[in-house]
mmCIF file of N, CA, C and O in Angstrom:
data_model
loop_
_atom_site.group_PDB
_atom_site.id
_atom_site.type_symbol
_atom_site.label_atom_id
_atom_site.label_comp_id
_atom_site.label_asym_id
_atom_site.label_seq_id
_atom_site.Cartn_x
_atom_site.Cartn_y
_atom_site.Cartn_z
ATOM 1 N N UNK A 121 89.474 83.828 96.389
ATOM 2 C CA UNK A 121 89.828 84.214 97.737
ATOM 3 C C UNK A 121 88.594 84.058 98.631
ATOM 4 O O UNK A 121 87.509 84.233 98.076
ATOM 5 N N UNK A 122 88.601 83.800 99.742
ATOM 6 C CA UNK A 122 87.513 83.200 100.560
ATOM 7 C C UNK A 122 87.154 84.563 101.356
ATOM 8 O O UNK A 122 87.989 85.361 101.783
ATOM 9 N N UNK A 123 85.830 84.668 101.466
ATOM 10 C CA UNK A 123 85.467 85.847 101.896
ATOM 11 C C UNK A 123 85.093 86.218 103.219
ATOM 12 O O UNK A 123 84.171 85.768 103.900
ATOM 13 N N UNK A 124 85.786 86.946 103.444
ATOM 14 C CA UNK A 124 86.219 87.573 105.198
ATOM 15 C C UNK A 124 87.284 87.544 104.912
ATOM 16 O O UNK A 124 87.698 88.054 105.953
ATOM 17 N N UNK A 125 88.563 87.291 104.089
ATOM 18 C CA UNK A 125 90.054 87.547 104.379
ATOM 19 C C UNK A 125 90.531 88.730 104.498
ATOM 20 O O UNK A 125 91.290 89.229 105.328
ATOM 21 N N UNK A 126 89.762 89.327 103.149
ATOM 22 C CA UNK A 126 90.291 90.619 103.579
ATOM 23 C C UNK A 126 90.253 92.085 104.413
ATOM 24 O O UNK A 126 91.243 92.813 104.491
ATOM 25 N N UNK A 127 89.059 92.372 104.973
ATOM 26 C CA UNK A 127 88.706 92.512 106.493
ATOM 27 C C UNK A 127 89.238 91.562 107.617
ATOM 28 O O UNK A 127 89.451 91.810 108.804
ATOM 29 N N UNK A 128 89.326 90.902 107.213
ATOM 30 C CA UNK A 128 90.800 90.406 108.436
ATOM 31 C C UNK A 128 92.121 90.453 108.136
ATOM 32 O O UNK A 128 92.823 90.467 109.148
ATOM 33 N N UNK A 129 92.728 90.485 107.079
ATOM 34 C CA UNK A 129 94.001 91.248 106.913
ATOM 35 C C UNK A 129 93.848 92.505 107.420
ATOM 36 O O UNK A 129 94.295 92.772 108.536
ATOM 37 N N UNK A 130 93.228 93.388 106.693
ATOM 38 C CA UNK A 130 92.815 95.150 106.536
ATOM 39 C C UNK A 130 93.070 95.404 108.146
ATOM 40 O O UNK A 130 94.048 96.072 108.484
ATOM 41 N N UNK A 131 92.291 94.930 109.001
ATOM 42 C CA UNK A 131 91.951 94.468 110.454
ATOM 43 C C UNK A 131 93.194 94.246 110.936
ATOM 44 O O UNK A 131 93.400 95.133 111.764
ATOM 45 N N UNK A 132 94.229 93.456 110.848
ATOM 46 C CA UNK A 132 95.225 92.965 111.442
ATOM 47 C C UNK A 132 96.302 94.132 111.431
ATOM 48 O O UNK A 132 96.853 94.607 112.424
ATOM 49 N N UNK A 133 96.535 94.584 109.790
ATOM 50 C CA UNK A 133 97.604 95.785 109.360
ATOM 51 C C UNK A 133 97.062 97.188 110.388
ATOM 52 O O UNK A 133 97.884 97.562 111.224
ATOM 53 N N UNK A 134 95.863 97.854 110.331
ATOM 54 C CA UNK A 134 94.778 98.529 111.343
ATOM 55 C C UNK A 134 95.376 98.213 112.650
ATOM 56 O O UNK A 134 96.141 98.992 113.218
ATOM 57 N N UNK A 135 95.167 97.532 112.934
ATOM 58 C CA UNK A 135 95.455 97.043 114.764
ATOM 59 C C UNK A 135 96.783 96.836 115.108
ATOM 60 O O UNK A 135 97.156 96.490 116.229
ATOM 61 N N UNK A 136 97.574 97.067 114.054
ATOM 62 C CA UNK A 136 99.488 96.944 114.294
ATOM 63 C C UNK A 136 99.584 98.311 114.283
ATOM 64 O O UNK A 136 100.202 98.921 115.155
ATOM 65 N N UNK A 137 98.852 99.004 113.088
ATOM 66 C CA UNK A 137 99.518 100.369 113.416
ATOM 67 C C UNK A 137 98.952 101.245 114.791
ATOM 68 O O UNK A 137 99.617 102.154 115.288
ATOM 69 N N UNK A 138 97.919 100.912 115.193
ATOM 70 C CA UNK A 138 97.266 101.259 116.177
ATOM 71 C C UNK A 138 97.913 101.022 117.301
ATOM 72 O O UNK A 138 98.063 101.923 118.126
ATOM 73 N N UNK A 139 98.446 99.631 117.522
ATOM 74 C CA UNK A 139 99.369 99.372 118.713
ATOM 75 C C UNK A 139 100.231 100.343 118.548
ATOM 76 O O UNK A 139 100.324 100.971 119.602
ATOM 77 N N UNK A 140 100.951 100.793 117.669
ATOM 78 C CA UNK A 140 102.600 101.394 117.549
ATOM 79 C C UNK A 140 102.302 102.662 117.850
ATOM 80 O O UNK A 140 103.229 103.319 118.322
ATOM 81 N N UNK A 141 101.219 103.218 117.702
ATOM 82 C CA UNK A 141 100.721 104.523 118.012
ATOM 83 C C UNK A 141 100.247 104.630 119.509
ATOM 84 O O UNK A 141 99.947 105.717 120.003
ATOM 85 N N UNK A 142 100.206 103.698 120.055
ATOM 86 C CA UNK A 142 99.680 103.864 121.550
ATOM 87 C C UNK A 142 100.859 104.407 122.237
ATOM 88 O O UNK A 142 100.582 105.123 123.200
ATOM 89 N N UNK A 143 102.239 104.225 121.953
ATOM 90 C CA UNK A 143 102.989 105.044 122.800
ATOM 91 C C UNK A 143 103.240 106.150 122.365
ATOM 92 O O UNK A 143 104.154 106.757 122.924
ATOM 93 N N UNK A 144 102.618 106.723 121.365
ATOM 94 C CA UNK A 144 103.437 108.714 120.957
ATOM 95 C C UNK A 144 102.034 109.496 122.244
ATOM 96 O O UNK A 144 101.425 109.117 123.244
ATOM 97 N N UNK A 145 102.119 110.744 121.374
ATOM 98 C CA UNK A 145 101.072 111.437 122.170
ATOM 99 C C UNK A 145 99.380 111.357 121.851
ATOM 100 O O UNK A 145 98.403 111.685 122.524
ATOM 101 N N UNK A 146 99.506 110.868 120.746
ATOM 102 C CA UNK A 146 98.145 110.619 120.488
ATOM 103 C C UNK A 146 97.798 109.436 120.676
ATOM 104 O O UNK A 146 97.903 108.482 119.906
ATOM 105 N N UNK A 147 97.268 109.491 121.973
ATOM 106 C CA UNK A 147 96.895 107.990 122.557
ATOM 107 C C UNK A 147 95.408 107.799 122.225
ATOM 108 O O UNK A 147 95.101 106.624 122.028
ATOM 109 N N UNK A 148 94.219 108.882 122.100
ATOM 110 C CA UNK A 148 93.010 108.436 121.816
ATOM 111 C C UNK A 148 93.022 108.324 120.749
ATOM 112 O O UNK A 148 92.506 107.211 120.651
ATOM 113 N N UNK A 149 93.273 108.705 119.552
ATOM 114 C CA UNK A 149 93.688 108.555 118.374
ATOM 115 C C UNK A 149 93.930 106.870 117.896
ATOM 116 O O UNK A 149 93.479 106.180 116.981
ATOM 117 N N UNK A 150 94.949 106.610 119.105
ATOM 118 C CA UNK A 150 95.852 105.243 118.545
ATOM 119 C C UNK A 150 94.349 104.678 119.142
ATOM 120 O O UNK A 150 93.659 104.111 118.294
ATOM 121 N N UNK A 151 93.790 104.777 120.488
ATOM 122 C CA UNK A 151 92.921 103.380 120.867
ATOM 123 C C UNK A 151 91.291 103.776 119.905
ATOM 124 O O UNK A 151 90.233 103.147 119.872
ATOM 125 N N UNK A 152 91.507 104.448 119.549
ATOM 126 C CA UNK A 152 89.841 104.364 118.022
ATOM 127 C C UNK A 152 90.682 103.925 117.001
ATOM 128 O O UNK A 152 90.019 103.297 116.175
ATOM 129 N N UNK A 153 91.861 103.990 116.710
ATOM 130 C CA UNK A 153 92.751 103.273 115.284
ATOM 131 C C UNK A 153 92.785 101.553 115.382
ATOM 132 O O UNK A 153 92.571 100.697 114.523
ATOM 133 N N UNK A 154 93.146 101.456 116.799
ATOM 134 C CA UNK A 154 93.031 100.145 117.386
ATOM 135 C C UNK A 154 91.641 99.319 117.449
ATOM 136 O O UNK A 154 91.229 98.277 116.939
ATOM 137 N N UNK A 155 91.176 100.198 118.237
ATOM 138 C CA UNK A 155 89.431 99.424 118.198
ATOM 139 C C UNK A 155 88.811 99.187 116.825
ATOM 140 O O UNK A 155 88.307 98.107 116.513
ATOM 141 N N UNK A 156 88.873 100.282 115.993
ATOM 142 C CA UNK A 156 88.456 99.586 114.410
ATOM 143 C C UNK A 156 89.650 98.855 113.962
ATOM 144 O O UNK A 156 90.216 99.910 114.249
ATOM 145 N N UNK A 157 90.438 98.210 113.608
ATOM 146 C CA UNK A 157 91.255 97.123 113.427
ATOM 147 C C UNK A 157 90.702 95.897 113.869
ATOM 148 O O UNK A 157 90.472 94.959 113.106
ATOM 149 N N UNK A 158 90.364 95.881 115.758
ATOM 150 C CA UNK A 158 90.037 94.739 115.735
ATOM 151 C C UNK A 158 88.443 94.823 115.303
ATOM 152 O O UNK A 158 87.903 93.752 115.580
ATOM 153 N N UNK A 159 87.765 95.520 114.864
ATOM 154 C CA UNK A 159 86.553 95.480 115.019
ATOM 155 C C UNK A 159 86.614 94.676 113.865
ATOM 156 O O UNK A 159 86.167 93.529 113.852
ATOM 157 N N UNK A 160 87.194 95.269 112.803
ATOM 158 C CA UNK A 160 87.369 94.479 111.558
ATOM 159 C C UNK A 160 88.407 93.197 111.771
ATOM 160 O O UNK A 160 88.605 92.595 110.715
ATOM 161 N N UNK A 161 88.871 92.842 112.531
ATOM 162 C CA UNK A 161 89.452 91.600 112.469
ATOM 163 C C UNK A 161 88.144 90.660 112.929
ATOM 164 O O UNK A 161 88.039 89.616 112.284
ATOM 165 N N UNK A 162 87.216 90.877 113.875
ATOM 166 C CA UNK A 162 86.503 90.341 114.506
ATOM 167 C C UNK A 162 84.932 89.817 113.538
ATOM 168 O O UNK A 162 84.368 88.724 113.576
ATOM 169 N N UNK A 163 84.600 90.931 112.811
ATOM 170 C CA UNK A 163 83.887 90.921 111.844
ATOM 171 C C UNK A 163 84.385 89.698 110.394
ATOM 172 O O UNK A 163 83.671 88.743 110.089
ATOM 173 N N UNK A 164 85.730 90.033 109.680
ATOM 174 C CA UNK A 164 86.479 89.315 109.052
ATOM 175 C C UNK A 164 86.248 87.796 109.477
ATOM 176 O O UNK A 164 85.744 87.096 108.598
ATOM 177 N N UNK A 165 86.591 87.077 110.903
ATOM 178 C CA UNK A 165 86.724 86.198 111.155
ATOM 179 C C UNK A 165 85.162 85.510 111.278
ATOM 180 O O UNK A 165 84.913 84.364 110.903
ATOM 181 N N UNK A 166 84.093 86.506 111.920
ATOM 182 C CA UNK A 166 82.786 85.734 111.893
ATOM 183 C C UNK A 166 82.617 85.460 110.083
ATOM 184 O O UNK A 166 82.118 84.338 109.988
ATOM 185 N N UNK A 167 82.774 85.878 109.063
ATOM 186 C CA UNK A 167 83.148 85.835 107.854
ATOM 187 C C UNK A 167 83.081 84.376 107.406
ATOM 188 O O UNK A 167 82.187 83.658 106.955
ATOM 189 N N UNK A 168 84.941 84.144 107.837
ATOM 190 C CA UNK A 168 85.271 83.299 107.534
ATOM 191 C C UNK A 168 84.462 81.897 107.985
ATOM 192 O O UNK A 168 84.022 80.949 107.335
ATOM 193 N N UNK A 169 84.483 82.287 109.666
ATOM 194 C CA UNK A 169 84.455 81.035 110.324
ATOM 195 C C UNK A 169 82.569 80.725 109.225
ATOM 196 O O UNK A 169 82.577 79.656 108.614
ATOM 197 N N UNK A 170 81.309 81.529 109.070
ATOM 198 C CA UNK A 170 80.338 81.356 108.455
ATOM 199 C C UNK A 170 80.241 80.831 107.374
ATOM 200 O O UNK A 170 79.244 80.168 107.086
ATOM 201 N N UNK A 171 81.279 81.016 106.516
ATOM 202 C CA UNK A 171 81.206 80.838 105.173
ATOM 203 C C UNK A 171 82.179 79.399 104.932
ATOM 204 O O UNK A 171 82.606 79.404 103.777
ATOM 205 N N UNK A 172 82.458 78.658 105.408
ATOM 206 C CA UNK A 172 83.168 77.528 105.770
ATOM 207 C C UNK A 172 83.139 76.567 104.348
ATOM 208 O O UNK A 172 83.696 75.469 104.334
#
């Protein structure tokens, strides 16, 4: 498996549930659930794109 995938999966699943949580009541909650998702999608992808 090529490395960064899975911090960018982890990242992607993270940042879906984070979206779905932005509409209940815990909205700061959902946007720090969100921001680490993409943080790790973003991280994941410098990963990938490095390790080529």
């Amino acid at each position: 498996m090529r490395e960064g995938m899975i911090p960018t999966v982890l990242g992607t699943v993270v940042s879906a549930s984070g979206a779905v949580l932005l509409s209940s009541k815990y909205k700061l909650a959902a946007t720090g659930i969100l921001g680490f998702g993409l943080a790790h999608v973003a991280l994941g992808a410098i990963d990938l794109i490095e390790h080529r």
